Amino acid sequence: MGHNDPPGIIAPHIPADAWNRAQATGQPVVIIAAATNENAITLRQIVVPFAIAGATVLGGWGLVTALCFLLDAAAHTATVIAGAAGPVGVGGITLKLARKH
């Protein structure tokens, strides 16, 4: 770092001609830095938990829907098989698995 360069990390923010003019004339350089609140809640801290909760709820409803669909398909399949099989008998005992309408 040369003797005419601004000090520290603020160097890229001060135009070179303004710094050199201040060095030549002895004028002070006033630097205004915006203060940040490190304790502030960011939008990301709010959105991410809601997004995770929403995805979990949608996934749960998807599982319930899939289970209902599979149970419905199994019930229909059992009904069709029972209707096609007719009465089933073992050792003289006959069971009628489904009624014909």
Short mmCIF file of C-alpha atoms in Angstrom, two decimals:
data_model
loop_
_atom_site.label_atom_id
_atom_site.label_comp_id
_atom_site.label_asym_id
_atom_site.label_seq_id
_atom_site.Cartn_x
_atom_site.Cartn_y
_atom_site.Cartn_z
CA MET A 1 0.00 0.00 0.00
CA GLY A 2 1.50 3.30 -1.06
CA HIS A 3 1.50 6.42 1.09
CA ASN A 4 -1.27 8.02 -1.02
CA ASP A 5 -3.65 5.08 -0.77
CA PRO A 6 -6.66 5.28 1.56
CA PRO A 7 -6.31 3.19 4.71
CA GLY A 8 -8.09 -0.05 5.53
CA ILE A 9 -11.00 -1.73 3.86
CA ILE A 10 -12.70 1.51 2.82
CA ALA A 11 -10.19 2.10 0.02
CA PRO A 12 -12.39 0.94 -2.88
CA HIS A 13 -15.19 3.31 -1.80
CA ILE A 14 -13.23 6.57 -1.89
CA PRO A 15 -12.51 7.98 -5.36
CA ALA A 16 -8.78 8.39 -5.91
CA ASP A 17 -9.02 12.05 -6.96
CA ALA A 18 -11.02 12.95 -3.80
CA TRP A 19 -8.48 11.15 -1.62
CA ASN A 20 -5.49 12.78 -3.31
CA ARG A 21 -7.13 16.26 -3.11
CA ALA A 22 -7.79 15.73 0.62
CA GLN A 23 -4.18 14.64 1.15
CA ALA A 24 -2.83 17.66 -0.76
CA THR A 25 -5.05 20.29 0.90
CA GLY A 26 -5.26 18.73 4.36
CA GLN A 27 -9.06 18.52 4.25
CA PRO A 28 -10.61 15.75 6.30
CA VAL A 29 -12.28 12.88 4.50
CA VAL A 30 -15.74 12.16 5.88
CA ILE A 31 -16.87 8.59 5.44
CA ILE A 32 -20.50 7.69 6.09
CA ALA A 33 -21.09 4.01 6.69
CA ALA A 34 -24.64 2.72 6.94
CA ALA A 35 -25.27 0.95 10.21
CA THR A 36 -26.66 -2.56 10.04
CA ASN A 37 -28.79 -4.24 12.64
CA GLU A 38 -27.31 -7.70 13.11
CA ASN A 39 -30.26 -8.78 15.28
CA ALA A 40 -32.88 -8.03 12.62
CA ILE A 41 -35.00 -10.89 11.31
CA THR A 42 -34.44 -11.42 7.61
CA LEU A 43 -37.09 -12.52 5.14
CA ARG A 44 -35.19 -15.76 4.58
CA GLN A 45 -35.47 -16.65 8.28
CA ILE A 46 -39.24 -16.34 7.99
CA VAL A 47 -39.85 -17.95 4.60
CA VAL A 48 -37.69 -21.09 4.94
CA PRO A 49 -39.54 -22.61 7.95
CA PHE A 50 -42.91 -21.95 6.30
CA ALA A 51 -41.68 -23.51 3.05
CA ILE A 52 -40.50 -26.62 4.90
CA ALA A 53 -43.78 -26.88 6.82
CA GLY A 54 -45.79 -26.43 3.61
CA ALA A 55 -43.79 -29.11 1.81
CA THR A 56 -44.29 -31.47 4.74
CA VAL A 57 -48.05 -30.91 4.77
CA LEU A 58 -48.32 -31.39 0.99
CA GLY A 59 -46.26 -34.57 1.20
CA GLY A 60 -48.48 -35.91 3.97
CA TRP A 61 -51.62 -35.24 1.96
CA GLY A 62 -50.00 -36.89 -1.03
CA LEU A 63 -49.32 -40.02 1.03
CA VAL A 64 -52.91 -40.09 2.31
CA THR A 65 -54.24 -39.71 -1.24
CA ALA A 66 -52.00 -42.48 -2.54
CA LEU A 67 -53.04 -44.80 0.30
CA CYS A 68 -56.74 -44.13 -0.35
CA PHE A 69 -56.28 -44.82 -4.04
CA LEU A 70 -54.46 -48.10 -3.36
CA LEU A 71 -57.08 -49.26 -0.85
CA ASP A 72 -59.85 -48.41 -3.32
CA ALA A 73 -58.10 -50.33 -6.10
CA ALA A 74 -57.55 -53.32 -3.78
CA ALA A 75 -61.22 -53.34 -2.76
CA HIS A 76 -62.38 -53.25 -6.37
CA THR A 77 -59.94 -56.01 -7.29
CA ALA A 78 -61.12 -58.21 -4.42
CA THR A 79 -64.75 -57.64 -5.42
CA VAL A 80 -64.08 -58.57 -9.05
CA ILE A 81 -62.17 -61.71 -8.08
CA ALA A 82 -64.81 -62.77 -5.56
CA GLY A 83 -67.59 -62.21 -8.10
CA ALA A 84 -65.81 -64.21 -10.77
CA ALA A 85 -64.87 -67.08 -8.47
CA GLY A 86 -68.41 -67.90 -7.35
CA PRO A 87 -68.99 -70.02 -4.28
CA VAL A 88 -65.96 -71.61 -2.61
CA GLY A 89 -66.40 -74.89 -0.80
CA VAL A 90 -64.12 -76.83 1.51
CA GLY A 91 -65.21 -80.13 3.10
CA GLY A 92 -68.88 -79.63 2.48
CA ILE A 93 -68.99 -76.03 3.70
CA THR A 94 -69.70 -73.59 0.92
CA LEU A 95 -69.12 -69.86 1.21
CA LYS A 96 -70.53 -67.35 -1.19
CA LEU A 97 -67.93 -64.58 -1.52
CA ALA A 98 -70.04 -62.00 -3.31
CA ARG A 99 -73.67 -61.39 -4.19
CA LYS A 100 -74.71 -60.98 -7.76
CA HIS A 101 -77.01 -58.03 -8.34
#
